[in-house]
Every structure is written in structure tokens, then in C-alpha cells.
Coordinates of C-alpha atoms and ligand atoms in Angstrom, one line a residue:
Chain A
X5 CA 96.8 -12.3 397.3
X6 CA 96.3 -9.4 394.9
X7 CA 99.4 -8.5 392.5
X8 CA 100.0 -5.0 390.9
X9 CA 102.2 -4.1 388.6
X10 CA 104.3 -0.9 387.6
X11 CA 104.7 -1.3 383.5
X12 CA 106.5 1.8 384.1
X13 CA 109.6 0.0 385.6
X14 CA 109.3 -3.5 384.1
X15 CA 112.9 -4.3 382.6
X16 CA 111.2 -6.9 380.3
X17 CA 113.5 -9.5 381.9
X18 CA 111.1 -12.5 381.5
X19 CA 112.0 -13.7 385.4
X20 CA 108.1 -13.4 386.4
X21 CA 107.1 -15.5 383.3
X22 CA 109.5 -18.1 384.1
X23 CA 108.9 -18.3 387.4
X24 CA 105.0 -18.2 387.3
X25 CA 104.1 -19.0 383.8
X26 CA 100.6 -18.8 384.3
X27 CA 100.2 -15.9 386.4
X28 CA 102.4 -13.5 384.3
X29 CA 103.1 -12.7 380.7
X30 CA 104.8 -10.3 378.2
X31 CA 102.9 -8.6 376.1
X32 CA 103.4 -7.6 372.3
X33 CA 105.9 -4.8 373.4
X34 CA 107.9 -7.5 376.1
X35 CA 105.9 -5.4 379.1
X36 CA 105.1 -7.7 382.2
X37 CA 101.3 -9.0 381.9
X38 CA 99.1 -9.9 384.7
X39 CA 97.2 -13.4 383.4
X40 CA 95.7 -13.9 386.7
X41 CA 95.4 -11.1 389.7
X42 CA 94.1 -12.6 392.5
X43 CA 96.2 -16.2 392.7
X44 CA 96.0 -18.5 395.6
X45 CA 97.2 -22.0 397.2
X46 CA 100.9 -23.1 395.6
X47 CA 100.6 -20.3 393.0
X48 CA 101.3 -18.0 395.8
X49 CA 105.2 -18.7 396.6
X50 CA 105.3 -18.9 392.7
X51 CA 104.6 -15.5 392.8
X52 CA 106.7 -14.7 396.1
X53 CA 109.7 -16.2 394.1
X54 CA 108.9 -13.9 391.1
X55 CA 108.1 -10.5 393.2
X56 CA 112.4 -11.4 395.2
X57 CA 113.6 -12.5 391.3
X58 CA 112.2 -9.2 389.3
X59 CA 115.2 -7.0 389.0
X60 CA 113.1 -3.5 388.8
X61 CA 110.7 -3.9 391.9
X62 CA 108.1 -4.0 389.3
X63 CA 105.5 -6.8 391.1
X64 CA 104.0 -5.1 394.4
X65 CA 101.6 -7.9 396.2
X66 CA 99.5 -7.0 398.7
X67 CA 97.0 -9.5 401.1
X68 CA 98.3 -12.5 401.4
Chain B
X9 CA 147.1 -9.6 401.5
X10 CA 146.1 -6.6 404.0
X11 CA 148.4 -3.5 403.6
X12 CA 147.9 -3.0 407.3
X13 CA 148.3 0.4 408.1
X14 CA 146.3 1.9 404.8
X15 CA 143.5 -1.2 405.1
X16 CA 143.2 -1.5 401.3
X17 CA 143.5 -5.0 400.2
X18 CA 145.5 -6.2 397.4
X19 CA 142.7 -6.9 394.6
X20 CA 142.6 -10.9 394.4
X21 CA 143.8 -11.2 391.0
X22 CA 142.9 -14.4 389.1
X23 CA 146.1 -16.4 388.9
X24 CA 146.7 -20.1 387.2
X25 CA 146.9 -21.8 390.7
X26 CA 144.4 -20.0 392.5
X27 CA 140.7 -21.5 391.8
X28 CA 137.7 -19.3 390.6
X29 CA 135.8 -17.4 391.9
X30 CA 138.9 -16.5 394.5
X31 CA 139.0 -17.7 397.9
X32 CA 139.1 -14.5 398.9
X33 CA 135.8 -13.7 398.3
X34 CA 134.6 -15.4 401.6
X35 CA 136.8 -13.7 404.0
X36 CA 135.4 -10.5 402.2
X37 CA 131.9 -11.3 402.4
X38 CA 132.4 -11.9 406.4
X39 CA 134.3 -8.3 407.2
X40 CA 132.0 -5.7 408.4
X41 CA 131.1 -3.0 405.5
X42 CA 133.0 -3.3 402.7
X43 CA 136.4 -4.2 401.2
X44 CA 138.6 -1.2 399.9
X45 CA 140.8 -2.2 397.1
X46 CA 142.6 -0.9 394.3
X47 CA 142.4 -2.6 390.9
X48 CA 145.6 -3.5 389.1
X49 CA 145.1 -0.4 386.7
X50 CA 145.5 1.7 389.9
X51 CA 142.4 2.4 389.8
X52 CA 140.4 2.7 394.2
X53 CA 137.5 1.1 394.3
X54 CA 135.2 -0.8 397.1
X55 CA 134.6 -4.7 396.1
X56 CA 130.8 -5.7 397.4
X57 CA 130.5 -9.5 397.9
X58 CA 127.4 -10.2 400.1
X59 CA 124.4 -11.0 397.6
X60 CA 122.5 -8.5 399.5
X61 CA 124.6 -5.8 399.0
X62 CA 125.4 -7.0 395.4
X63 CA 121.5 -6.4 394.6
X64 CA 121.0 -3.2 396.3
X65 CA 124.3 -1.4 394.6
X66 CA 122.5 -2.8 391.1
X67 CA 119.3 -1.2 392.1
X68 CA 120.1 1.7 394.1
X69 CA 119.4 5.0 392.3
X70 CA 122.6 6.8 393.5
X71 CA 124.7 4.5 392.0
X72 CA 125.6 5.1 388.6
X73 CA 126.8 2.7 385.3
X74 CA 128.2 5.9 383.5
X75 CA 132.0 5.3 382.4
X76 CA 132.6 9.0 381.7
X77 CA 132.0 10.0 385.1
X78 CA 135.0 10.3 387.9
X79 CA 135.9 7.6 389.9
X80 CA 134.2 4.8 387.4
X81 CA 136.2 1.6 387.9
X82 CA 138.7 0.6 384.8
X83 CA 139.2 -2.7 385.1
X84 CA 141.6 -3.2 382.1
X85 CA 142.9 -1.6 379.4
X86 CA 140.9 -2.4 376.3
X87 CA 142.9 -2.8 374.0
X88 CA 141.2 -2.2 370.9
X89 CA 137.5 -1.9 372.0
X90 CA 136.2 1.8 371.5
X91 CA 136.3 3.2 374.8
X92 CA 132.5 2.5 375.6
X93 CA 131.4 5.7 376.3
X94 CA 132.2 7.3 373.1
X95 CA 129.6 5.2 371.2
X96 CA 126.3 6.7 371.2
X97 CA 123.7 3.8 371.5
X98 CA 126.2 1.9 374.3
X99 CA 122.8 1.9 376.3
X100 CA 124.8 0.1 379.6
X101 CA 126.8 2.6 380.3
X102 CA 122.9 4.9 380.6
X103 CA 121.3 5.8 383.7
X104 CA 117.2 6.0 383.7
X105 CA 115.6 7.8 382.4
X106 CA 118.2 8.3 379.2
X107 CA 119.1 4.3 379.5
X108 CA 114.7 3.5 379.1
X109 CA 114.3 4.8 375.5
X110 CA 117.1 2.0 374.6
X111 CA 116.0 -0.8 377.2
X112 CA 112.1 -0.2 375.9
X113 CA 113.1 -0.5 372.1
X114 CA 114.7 -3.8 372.9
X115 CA 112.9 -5.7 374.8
X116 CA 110.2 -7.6 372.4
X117 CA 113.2 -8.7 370.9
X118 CA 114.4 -10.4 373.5
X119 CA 111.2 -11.6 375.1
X120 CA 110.4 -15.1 376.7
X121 CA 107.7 -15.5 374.1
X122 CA 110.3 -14.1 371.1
X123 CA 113.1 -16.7 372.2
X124 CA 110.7 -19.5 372.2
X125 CA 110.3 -18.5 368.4
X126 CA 113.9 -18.4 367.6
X127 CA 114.4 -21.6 369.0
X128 CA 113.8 -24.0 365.5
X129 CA 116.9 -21.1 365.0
X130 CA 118.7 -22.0 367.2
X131 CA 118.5 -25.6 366.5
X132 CA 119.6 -25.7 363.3
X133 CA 122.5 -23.6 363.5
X134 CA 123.6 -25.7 366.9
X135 CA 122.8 -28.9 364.4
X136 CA 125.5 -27.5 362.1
X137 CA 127.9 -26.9 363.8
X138 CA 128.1 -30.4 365.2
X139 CA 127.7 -32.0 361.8
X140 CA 130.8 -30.3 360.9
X141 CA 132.3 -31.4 363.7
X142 CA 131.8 -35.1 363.7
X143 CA 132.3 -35.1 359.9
X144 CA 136.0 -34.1 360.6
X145 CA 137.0 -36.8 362.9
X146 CA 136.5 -38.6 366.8
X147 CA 138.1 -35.4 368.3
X148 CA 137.5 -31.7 368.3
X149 CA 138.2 -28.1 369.8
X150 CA 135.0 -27.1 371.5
X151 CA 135.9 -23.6 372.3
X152 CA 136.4 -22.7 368.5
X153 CA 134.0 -25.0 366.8
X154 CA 131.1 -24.8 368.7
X155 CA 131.2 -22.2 371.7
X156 CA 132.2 -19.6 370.1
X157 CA 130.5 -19.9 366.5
X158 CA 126.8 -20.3 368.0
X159 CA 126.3 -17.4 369.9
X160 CA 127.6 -15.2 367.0
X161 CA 125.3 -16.9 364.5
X162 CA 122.5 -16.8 366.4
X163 CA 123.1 -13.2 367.1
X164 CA 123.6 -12.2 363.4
X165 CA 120.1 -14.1 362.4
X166 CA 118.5 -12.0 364.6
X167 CA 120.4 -9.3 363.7
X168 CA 119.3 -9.6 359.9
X169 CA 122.8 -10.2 359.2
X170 CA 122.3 -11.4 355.5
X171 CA 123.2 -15.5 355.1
X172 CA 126.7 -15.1 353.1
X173 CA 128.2 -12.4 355.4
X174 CA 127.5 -14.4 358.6
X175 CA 131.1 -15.9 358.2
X176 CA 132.8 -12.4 357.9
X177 CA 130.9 -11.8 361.0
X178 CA 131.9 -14.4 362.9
X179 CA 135.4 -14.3 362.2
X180 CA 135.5 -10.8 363.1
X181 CA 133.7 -11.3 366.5
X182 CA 135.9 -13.5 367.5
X183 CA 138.8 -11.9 366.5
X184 CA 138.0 -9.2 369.1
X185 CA 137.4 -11.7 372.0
X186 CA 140.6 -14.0 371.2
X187 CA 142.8 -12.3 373.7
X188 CA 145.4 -14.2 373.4
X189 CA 145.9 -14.9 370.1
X190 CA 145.2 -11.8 369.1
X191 CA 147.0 -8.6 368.5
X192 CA 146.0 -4.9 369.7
X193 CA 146.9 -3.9 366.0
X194 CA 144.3 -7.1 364.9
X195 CA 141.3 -6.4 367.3
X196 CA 142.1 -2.6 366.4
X197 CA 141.1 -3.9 362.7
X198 CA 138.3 -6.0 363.4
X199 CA 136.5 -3.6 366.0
X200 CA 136.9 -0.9 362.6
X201 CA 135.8 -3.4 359.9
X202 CA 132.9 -4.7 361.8
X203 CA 131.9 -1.3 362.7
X204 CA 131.9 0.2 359.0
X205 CA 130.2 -3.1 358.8
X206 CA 127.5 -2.5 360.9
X207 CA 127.0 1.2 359.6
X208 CA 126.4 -0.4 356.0
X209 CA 123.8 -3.1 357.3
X210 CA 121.8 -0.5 358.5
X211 CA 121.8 1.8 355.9
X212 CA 120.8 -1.7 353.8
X213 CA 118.0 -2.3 356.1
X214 CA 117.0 1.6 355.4
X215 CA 116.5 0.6 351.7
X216 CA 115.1 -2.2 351.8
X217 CA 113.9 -3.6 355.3
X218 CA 113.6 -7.5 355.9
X219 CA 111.6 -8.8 359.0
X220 CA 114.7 -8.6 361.4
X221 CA 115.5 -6.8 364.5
X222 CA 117.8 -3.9 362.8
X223 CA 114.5 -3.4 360.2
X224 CA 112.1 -3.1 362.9
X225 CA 114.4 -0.9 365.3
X226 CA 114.4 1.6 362.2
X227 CA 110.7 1.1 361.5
X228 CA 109.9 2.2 365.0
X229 CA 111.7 5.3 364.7
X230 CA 112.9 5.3 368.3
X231 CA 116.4 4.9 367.9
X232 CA 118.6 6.9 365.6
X233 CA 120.6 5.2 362.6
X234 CA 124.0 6.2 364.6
X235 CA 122.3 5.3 367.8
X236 CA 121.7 1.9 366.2
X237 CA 125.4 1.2 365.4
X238 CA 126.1 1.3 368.8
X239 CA 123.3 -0.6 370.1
X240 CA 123.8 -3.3 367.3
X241 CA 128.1 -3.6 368.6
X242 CA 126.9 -3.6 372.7
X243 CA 124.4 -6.7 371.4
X244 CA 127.9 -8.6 369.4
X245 CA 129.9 -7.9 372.2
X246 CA 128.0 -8.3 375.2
X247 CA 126.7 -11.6 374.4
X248 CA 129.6 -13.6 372.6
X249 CA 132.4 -14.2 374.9
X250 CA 130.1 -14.5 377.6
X251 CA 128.1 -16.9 376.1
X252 CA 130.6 -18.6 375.2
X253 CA 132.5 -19.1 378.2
X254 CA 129.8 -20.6 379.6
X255 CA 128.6 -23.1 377.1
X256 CA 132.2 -24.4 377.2
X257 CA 132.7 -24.2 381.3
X258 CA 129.2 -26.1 381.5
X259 CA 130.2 -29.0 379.7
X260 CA 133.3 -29.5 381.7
X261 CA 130.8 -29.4 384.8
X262 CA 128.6 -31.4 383.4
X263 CA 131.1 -34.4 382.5
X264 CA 132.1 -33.8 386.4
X265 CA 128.5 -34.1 387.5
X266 CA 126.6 -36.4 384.4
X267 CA 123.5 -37.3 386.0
X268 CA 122.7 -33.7 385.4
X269 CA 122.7 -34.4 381.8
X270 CA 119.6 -33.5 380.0
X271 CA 117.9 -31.5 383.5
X272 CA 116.6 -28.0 382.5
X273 CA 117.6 -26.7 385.4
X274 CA 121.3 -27.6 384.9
X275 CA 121.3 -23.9 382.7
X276 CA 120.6 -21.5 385.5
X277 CA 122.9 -23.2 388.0
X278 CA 125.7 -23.4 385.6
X279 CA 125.8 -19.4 385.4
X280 CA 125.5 -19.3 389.2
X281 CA 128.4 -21.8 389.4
X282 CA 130.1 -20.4 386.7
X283 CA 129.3 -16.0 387.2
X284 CA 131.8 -15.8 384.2
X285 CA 130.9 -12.0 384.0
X286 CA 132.3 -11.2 387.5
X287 CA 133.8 -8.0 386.9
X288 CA 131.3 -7.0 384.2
X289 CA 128.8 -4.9 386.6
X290 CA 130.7 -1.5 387.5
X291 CA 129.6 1.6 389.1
X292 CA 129.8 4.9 390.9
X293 CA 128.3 6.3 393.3
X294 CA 127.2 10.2 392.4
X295 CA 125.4 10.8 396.0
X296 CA 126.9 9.4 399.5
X297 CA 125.1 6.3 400.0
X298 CA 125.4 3.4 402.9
X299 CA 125.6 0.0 401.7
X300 CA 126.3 -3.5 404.1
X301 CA 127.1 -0.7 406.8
X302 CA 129.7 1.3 405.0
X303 CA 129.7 4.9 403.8
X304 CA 130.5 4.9 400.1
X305 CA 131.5 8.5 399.3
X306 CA 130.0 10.6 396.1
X307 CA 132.7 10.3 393.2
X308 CA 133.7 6.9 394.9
X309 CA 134.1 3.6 392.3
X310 CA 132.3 0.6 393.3
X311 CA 132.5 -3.4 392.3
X312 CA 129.7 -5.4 393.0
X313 CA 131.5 -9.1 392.3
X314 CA 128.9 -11.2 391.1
X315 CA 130.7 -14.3 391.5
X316 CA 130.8 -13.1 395.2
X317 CA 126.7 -13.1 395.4
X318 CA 126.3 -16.6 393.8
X319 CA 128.9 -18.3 396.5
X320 CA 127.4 -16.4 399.6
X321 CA 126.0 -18.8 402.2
X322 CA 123.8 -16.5 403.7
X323 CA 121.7 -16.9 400.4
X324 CA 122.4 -19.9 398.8
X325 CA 122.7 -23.1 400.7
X326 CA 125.6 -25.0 400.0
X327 CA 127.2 -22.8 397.4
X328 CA 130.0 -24.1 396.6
X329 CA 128.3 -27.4 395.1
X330 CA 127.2 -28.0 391.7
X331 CA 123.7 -28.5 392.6
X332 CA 121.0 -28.0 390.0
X333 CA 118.1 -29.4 392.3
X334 CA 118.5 -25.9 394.7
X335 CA 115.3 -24.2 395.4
X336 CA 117.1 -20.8 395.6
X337 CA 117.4 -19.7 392.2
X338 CA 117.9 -15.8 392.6
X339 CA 121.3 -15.9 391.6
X340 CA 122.4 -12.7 390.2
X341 CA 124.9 -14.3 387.3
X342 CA 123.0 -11.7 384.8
X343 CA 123.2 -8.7 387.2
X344 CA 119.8 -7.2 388.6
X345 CA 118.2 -3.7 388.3
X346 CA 117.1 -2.0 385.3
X347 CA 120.5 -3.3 383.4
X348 CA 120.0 -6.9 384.4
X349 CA 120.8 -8.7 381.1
X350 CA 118.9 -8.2 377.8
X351 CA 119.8 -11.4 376.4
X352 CA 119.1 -13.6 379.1
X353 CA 116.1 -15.5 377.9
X354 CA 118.5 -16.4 374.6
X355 CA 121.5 -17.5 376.6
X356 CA 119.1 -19.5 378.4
X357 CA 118.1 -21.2 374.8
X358 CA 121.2 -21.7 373.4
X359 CA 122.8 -23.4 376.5
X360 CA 119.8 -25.6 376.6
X361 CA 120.0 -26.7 372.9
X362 CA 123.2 -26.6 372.7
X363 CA 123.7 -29.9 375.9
X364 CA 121.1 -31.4 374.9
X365 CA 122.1 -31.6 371.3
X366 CA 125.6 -32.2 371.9
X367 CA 125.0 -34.9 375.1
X368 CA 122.5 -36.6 372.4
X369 CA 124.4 -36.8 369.7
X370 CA 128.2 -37.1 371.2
X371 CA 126.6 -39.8 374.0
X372 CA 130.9 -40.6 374.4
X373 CA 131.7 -37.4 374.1
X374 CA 134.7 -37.4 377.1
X375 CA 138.2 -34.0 377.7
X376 CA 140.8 -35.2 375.5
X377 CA 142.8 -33.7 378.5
X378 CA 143.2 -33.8 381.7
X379 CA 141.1 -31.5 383.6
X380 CA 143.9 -29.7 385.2
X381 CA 145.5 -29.1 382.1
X382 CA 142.5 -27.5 380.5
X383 CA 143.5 -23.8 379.8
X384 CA 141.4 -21.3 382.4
X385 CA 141.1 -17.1 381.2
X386 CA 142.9 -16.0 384.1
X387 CA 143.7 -13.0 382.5
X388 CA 140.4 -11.6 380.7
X389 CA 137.4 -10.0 382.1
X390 CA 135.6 -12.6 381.8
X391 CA 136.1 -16.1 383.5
X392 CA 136.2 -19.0 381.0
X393 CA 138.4 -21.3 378.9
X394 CA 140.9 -20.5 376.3
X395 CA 140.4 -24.1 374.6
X396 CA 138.6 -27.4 375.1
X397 CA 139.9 -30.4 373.6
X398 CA 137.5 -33.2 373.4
X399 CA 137.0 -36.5 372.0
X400 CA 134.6 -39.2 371.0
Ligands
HEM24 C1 125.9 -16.3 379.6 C2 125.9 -15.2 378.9 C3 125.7 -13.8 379.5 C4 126.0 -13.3 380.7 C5 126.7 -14.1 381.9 C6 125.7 -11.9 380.7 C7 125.8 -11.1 381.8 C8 125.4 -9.8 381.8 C9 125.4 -8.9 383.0 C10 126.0 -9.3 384.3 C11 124.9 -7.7 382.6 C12 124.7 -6.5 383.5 C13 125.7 -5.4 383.3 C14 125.6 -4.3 384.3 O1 124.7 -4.3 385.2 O2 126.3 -3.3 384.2 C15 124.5 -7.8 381.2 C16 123.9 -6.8 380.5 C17 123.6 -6.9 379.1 N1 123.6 -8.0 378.4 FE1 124.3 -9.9 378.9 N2 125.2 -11.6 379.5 C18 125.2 -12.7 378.7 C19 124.7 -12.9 377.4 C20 124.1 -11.9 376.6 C21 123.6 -12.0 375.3 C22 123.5 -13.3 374.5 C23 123.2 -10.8 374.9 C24 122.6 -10.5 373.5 C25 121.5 -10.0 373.3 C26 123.4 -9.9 376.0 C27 123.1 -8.5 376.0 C28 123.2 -7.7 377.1 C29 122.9 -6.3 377.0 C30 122.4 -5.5 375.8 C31 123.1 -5.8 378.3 C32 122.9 -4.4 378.8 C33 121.5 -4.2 379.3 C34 121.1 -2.9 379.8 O3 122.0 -2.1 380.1 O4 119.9 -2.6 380.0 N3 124.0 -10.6 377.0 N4 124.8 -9.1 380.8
SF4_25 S1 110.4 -9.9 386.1 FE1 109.9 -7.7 386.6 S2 111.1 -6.6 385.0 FE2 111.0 -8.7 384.4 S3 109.3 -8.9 383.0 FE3 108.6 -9.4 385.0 S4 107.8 -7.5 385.9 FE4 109.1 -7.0 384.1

């Protein structure tokens, strides 16, 4: 799985770092942070459940 | 309910014997398209109730939050609240792009990694306010004492509300969301005073900035001083009452449903069981657009109901039970899209400290009432509880 984000539409809702601490992050100015690109195994539907709970559409994965 | 030969249903208005969220919602949800209605102020609009639906009004660009645009829902008469597009700063009522420059500003402040910093905060005004209650006695009124004091504190630190006005501040906050107790004249008051208030704050934090969110706001230079006002009253507003509501709802659950006590995840399904802030996400459409199969016409008012999303059983299994150990957790209890609540990660906080403090240190703590005498706000906005009488 590969994940790409849009900083451009993050909300800075937090709902990909608490759904996937480890993959995701907010940086200094509360933008969405990618820790990890390329997560695999149980990570995976973390990141699933964080791409259907961002409310902007700003996660795209692709390859998984 | 069906006026037959118009098809507009009789909005479900909340009433003491009816339960929330209203049994009508259901029938709603399982219509084809959507439900035409007309509020109680007179006002036509279409009520959306499938969670689907819900999320794509809230996310759909030709739909519109802008009050002063034709055909926006009025849901009450606000008696004494500014009409909320005639504060510049009241960043809700924005559509992108003008609704980013606020949104962007404002998010480090409210950041999952920012909350987790407050929390020590949050702590130790939650600690006080219990002290002071179990100093007074084996009995106590929750809604006043301890649901509607720590939201406002908590806001205020953040604020850079200086220590010895936080009182004034409080008081006046929740003069303007004690509906009932509460004259237009009085909330007509307290909206001014807290707003010439606010102005003077900020032209303190101008002179001498402190390391608080109104100092860094005007450090940033993004926001105007007047811009700020409003920004600074949508922050009070929007997350007091609601906030409230629910830390006082969710311990009646959670005395219904102890072995939740003390789970983390208790927080999230109490707003899903709860969606207090039903009637808070309103819109209009400015283009035609098709939603759930129905033609919603430019110029048209529309209500997504949350409280209708979080009970829909084509999304969440079960939903009408209390049941913190769901896997589906995209409830929508804080709205979704680009307006999807600022202050999420801090209501989060504060409900958490707030049961586990009070659950810890109140171990008896039981409704000095029975629960069907415990006053419901049938007739606000928002769903929650007039008072809470407990005892220990
Ligand atoms: C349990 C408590 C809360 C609930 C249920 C709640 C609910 C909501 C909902 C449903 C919206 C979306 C409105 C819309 O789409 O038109 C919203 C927006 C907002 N909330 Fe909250 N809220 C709560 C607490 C707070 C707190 C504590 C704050 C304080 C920082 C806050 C600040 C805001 C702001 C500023 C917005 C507008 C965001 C924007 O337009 O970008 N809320 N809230
Ligand atoms: S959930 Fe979406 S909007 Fe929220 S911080 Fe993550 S990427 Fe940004």
C-alpha cells in the first residue's frame, strides 16, 4: 500500500492520527504528516479506517 | 404526520414524551430521496437522515454553510445571539476558499499533539471543580457545578483569558446558554459585555502578548484584530453548551451501562449515542444537486440530522445500543467535511478526564432522581439536560 496525501485539503481534524498513530502525524502547523508511506499487514485497515474517517478526502491510497 | 396531498412532513419536534433522537428519524431514513419538511419557524427545508447522505451534503461543494444566503434554514430565533453572519471572523458560516484562511490559523491550536499538552490543564481545573464539590456536601448539581464550568475554563486558559477574569467569563457564558432561566433582555447583556470583553483582551494581548492562543493568532498576522473577536466568540460558543450536554448525558449513560466505566472508548460512542448537536449542521444548496436520489433545487435549505446518521443501521450495527466495543466508529457526531469540528480532539480530553476523575473519586456517585424525572432540553438546539442532581 502507498498513501498520499493532499496538505492542501487536510482540515487538521486529528482522525488519521488517532486512528493510525504510527502511520500519520500533525506537524508544527496541525497539517497531516505521513510517518510511514508504504505500511503493510494489520497497519493496512488502520489506514483504510483513517482514508473512510478523514472528513476532507485528504488520504488517497493506492496498491493495496 | 404526512400532510397528504402537499407531502411535507410535520418536522418531528422534540417533545417531553417523545424519546431522542425521534422515532421518526427511521421511517425517514427508509423513504426513497429525501423528507420535505418545514421547520417550526416556517422556514422549507429537506431533512437528510441516511449517514451516507449526511456525509456527502457536509462534503459536497454545491452545498453551502452561508447564513446570509436565501433559503438557509432558521432553526430558531436566537434570542440574543448576534445573528451569526454579521460577525466578521464567524468562520462556520464560510465556504472554501474564504472559510481556509480561518480553518488554517486554527488548527495547531487544536491539534492531537497540542491537546495532549493541555491535558495537565485540563486536569487540574476538572480536580477543582470536584474538590468544591465534595467540600459542600454528599449531593450536588452536576450540570452547574461541573458540566458547564469545565468547558468554559478550559476554553478561557487557552484563550489567554487572564486567571481573575475567568469567573466573569464563565458566568457570562453560561448566562447565554441557560435558556431557560434566562431572559432575552439578560443574554442580550451578556452576549454585549462578553463581547466588549473580548475586544479589550485582544487589544491587551496587542500590548503585551503572553504565550496563548489570542497572542499567537495576532503574532501570525493572519487574522485581523476584528476578525479575531469573532473567531474568539464562535470558539466560547460553539464549544460550551455542547460540551456540556454531553459530559452531563454521558454520565447518566454511563450509570445505566457501568462496566463501561473507565474504557476510552466510552467517549466516542457517547457523542454517537448522544449527537447533541443534531440541528447544528445547516446548509443550502447554491447549484441543483442529487443527493440519496432526490433533486435538491438551487436556493433550496437543507438539514443533514446528525443524530439521524449515528442511528442508521445500514452503517452502524445495532445502533440503538450503547455499545462502546463497536468496530464502526465513523460516526459523524462532530459533522464531516472541511467544517467538521475544530475542537474535537479537546472535547475528546475533557470527557475523558472529566469520567475518569469523577468515577474515581465519586466511586458512589448514584441520580439523586429518578431517571425519568431528570429534566431533558427539549426545547433548545441542542439535545441535553437542563439539571442533574446527584448524590454520594
Ligand atoms: C461535544 C462537544 C461538541 C460537539 C458535539 C460539536 C459539534 C460540532 C459540529 C457538528 C460542527 C460542524 C458544524 C457544521 O458543519 O456546520 C462543529 C464545528 C465547530 N466546532 Fe464543535 N462541537 C463540540 C465542541 C467544540 C469545542 C470544545 C470547540 C472549541 C474549540 C468547538 C469548536 C468548533 C468550531 C470552531 C467549529 C467550526 C469549524 C469550522 O467551521 O471549520 N466545538 N462542532
Ligand atoms: S484526518 Fe484528514 S483532515 Fe484530518 S488531519 Fe488527517 S488528513 Fe488532515
Amino acid at each position: 500500500m502507498r498513501i498520499d496525501v493532499n496538505d492542501g485539503r487536510c482540515v487538521g481534524a486529528g482522525q488519521c492520527v488517532l486512528n493510525a498513530p504510527g502511520l500519520f502525524d500533525q506537524d508544527d502547523e496541525g497539517m497531516v504528516k505521513v510517518l510511514d508511506q508504504h505500511p503493510a499487514g494489520p497497519d493496512v485497515a488502520a489506514v483504510l479506517q483513517a482514508v473512510d474517517m478523514c472528513p476532507s478526502g485528504a488520504i488517497n491510497v493506492t496498491g493495496f | 404526520m404526512t400532510i397528504q396531498d402537499t407531502g411535507v412532513t410535520e418536522f418531528p419536534v422534540r417533545k417531553p414524551d417523545v424519546p431522542f433522537p425521534p422515532p421518526q428519524y427511521a421511517d425517514f431514513r427508509d423513504r426513497d430521496g429525501l423528507v420535505r419538511s418545514v421547520l417550526p419557524t416556517g422556514c422549507p427545508v429537506w431533512l437528510v437522515t441516511r449517514h451516507e447522505d449526511v456525509r456527502m451534503v457536509l462534503t459536497d461543494r454545491r452545498i453551502s454553510s452561508n447564513p446570509s444566503l436565501p433559503g438557509f434554514p432558521n432553526v430558531a430565533v436566537t434570542g440574543g445571539v448576534p445573528r451569526q453572519d454579521q460577525i466578521p471572523g464567524w468562520f462556520v458560516g464560510l465556504d472554501p476558499p474564504e472559510h481556509d484562511r480561518f480553518r488554517k490559523a486554527l488548527i495547531p491550536e487544536f491539534s492531537v499533539r497540542r491537546v495532549r499538552e493541555w491535558q495537565p490543564t485540563i486536569q487540574s481545573i476538572v480536580d477543582a471543580q470536584i474538590d468544591a464539590m465534595l467540600a459542600k456536601g454528599d449531593s450536588a448539581e452536576l450540570v452547574a457545578e461541573l458540566a458547564l464550568p469545565v468547558p468554559s475554563l478550559v476554553i478561557s486558559t487557552i484563550l489567554g483569558v487572564p486567571p481573575i477574569d475567568r469567573d466573569f467569563f464563565e458566568s457570562r457564558t453560561k448566562t447565554l446558554v441557560s435558556v431557560q432561566t434566562t431572559t432575552e433582555g439578560e443574554r442580550d447583556v451578556a452576549v454585549r459585555e462578553l463581547l466588549r470583553y473580548l475586544e479589550r483582551l485582544i487589544a491587551l494581548k496587542q500590548k503585551r502578548p503572553g504565550d496563548d492562543l489570542v497572542s499567537r493568532l495576532l503574532a501570525n498576522g493572519n487574522l485581523e484584530p476584528r476578525e479575531l473577536t469573532g473567531v474568539v466568540m464562535l470558539l466560547l460558543i460553539a464549544g460550551h453548551e455542547t460540551t456540556a450536554n454531553n459530559i452531563a448525558l454521558g454520565v447518566v449513560t454511563l450509570l445505566g451501562n457501568p462496566r463501561w466505566i473507565g474504557d476510552s472508548r466510552a467517549v466516542d460512542e457517547l457523542l454517537r449515542y448522544h449527537s447533541v448537536a443534531d440541528l447544528v449542521a445547516l446548509r443550502v444548496a447554491v447549484e441543483d444537486v442529487e443527493v440519496g436520489g432526490q433533486l435538491i433545487k438551487a436556493g433550496e435549505g437543507i438539514m443533514p440530522l446528525i443524530a439521524g446518521a449515528n442511528r442508521d443501521d445500514r452503517n452502524f450495527g445495532c445502533p440503538e445500543d450503547f455499545d462502546p466495543g463497536r468496530t464502526t466508529r465513523n460516526h459523524v457526531a462532530f459533522g464531516y467535511g472541511v467544517h467538521q469540528c475544530l475542537g474535537q480532539n479537546l472535547v475528546r480530553a475533557e470527557m475523558e478526564i472529566v469520567y475518569r476523575t469523577l468515577f474515581e473519586r465519586v466511586p458512589t456517585l448514584a441520580l439523586d432522581t429518578t431517571p425519568d424525572l431528570l429534566r431533558f432540553k427539549h426545547d433548545g438546539t441542542l439535545f441535553g439536560l437542563h439539571t442533574l442532581p446527584v448524590r454520594w
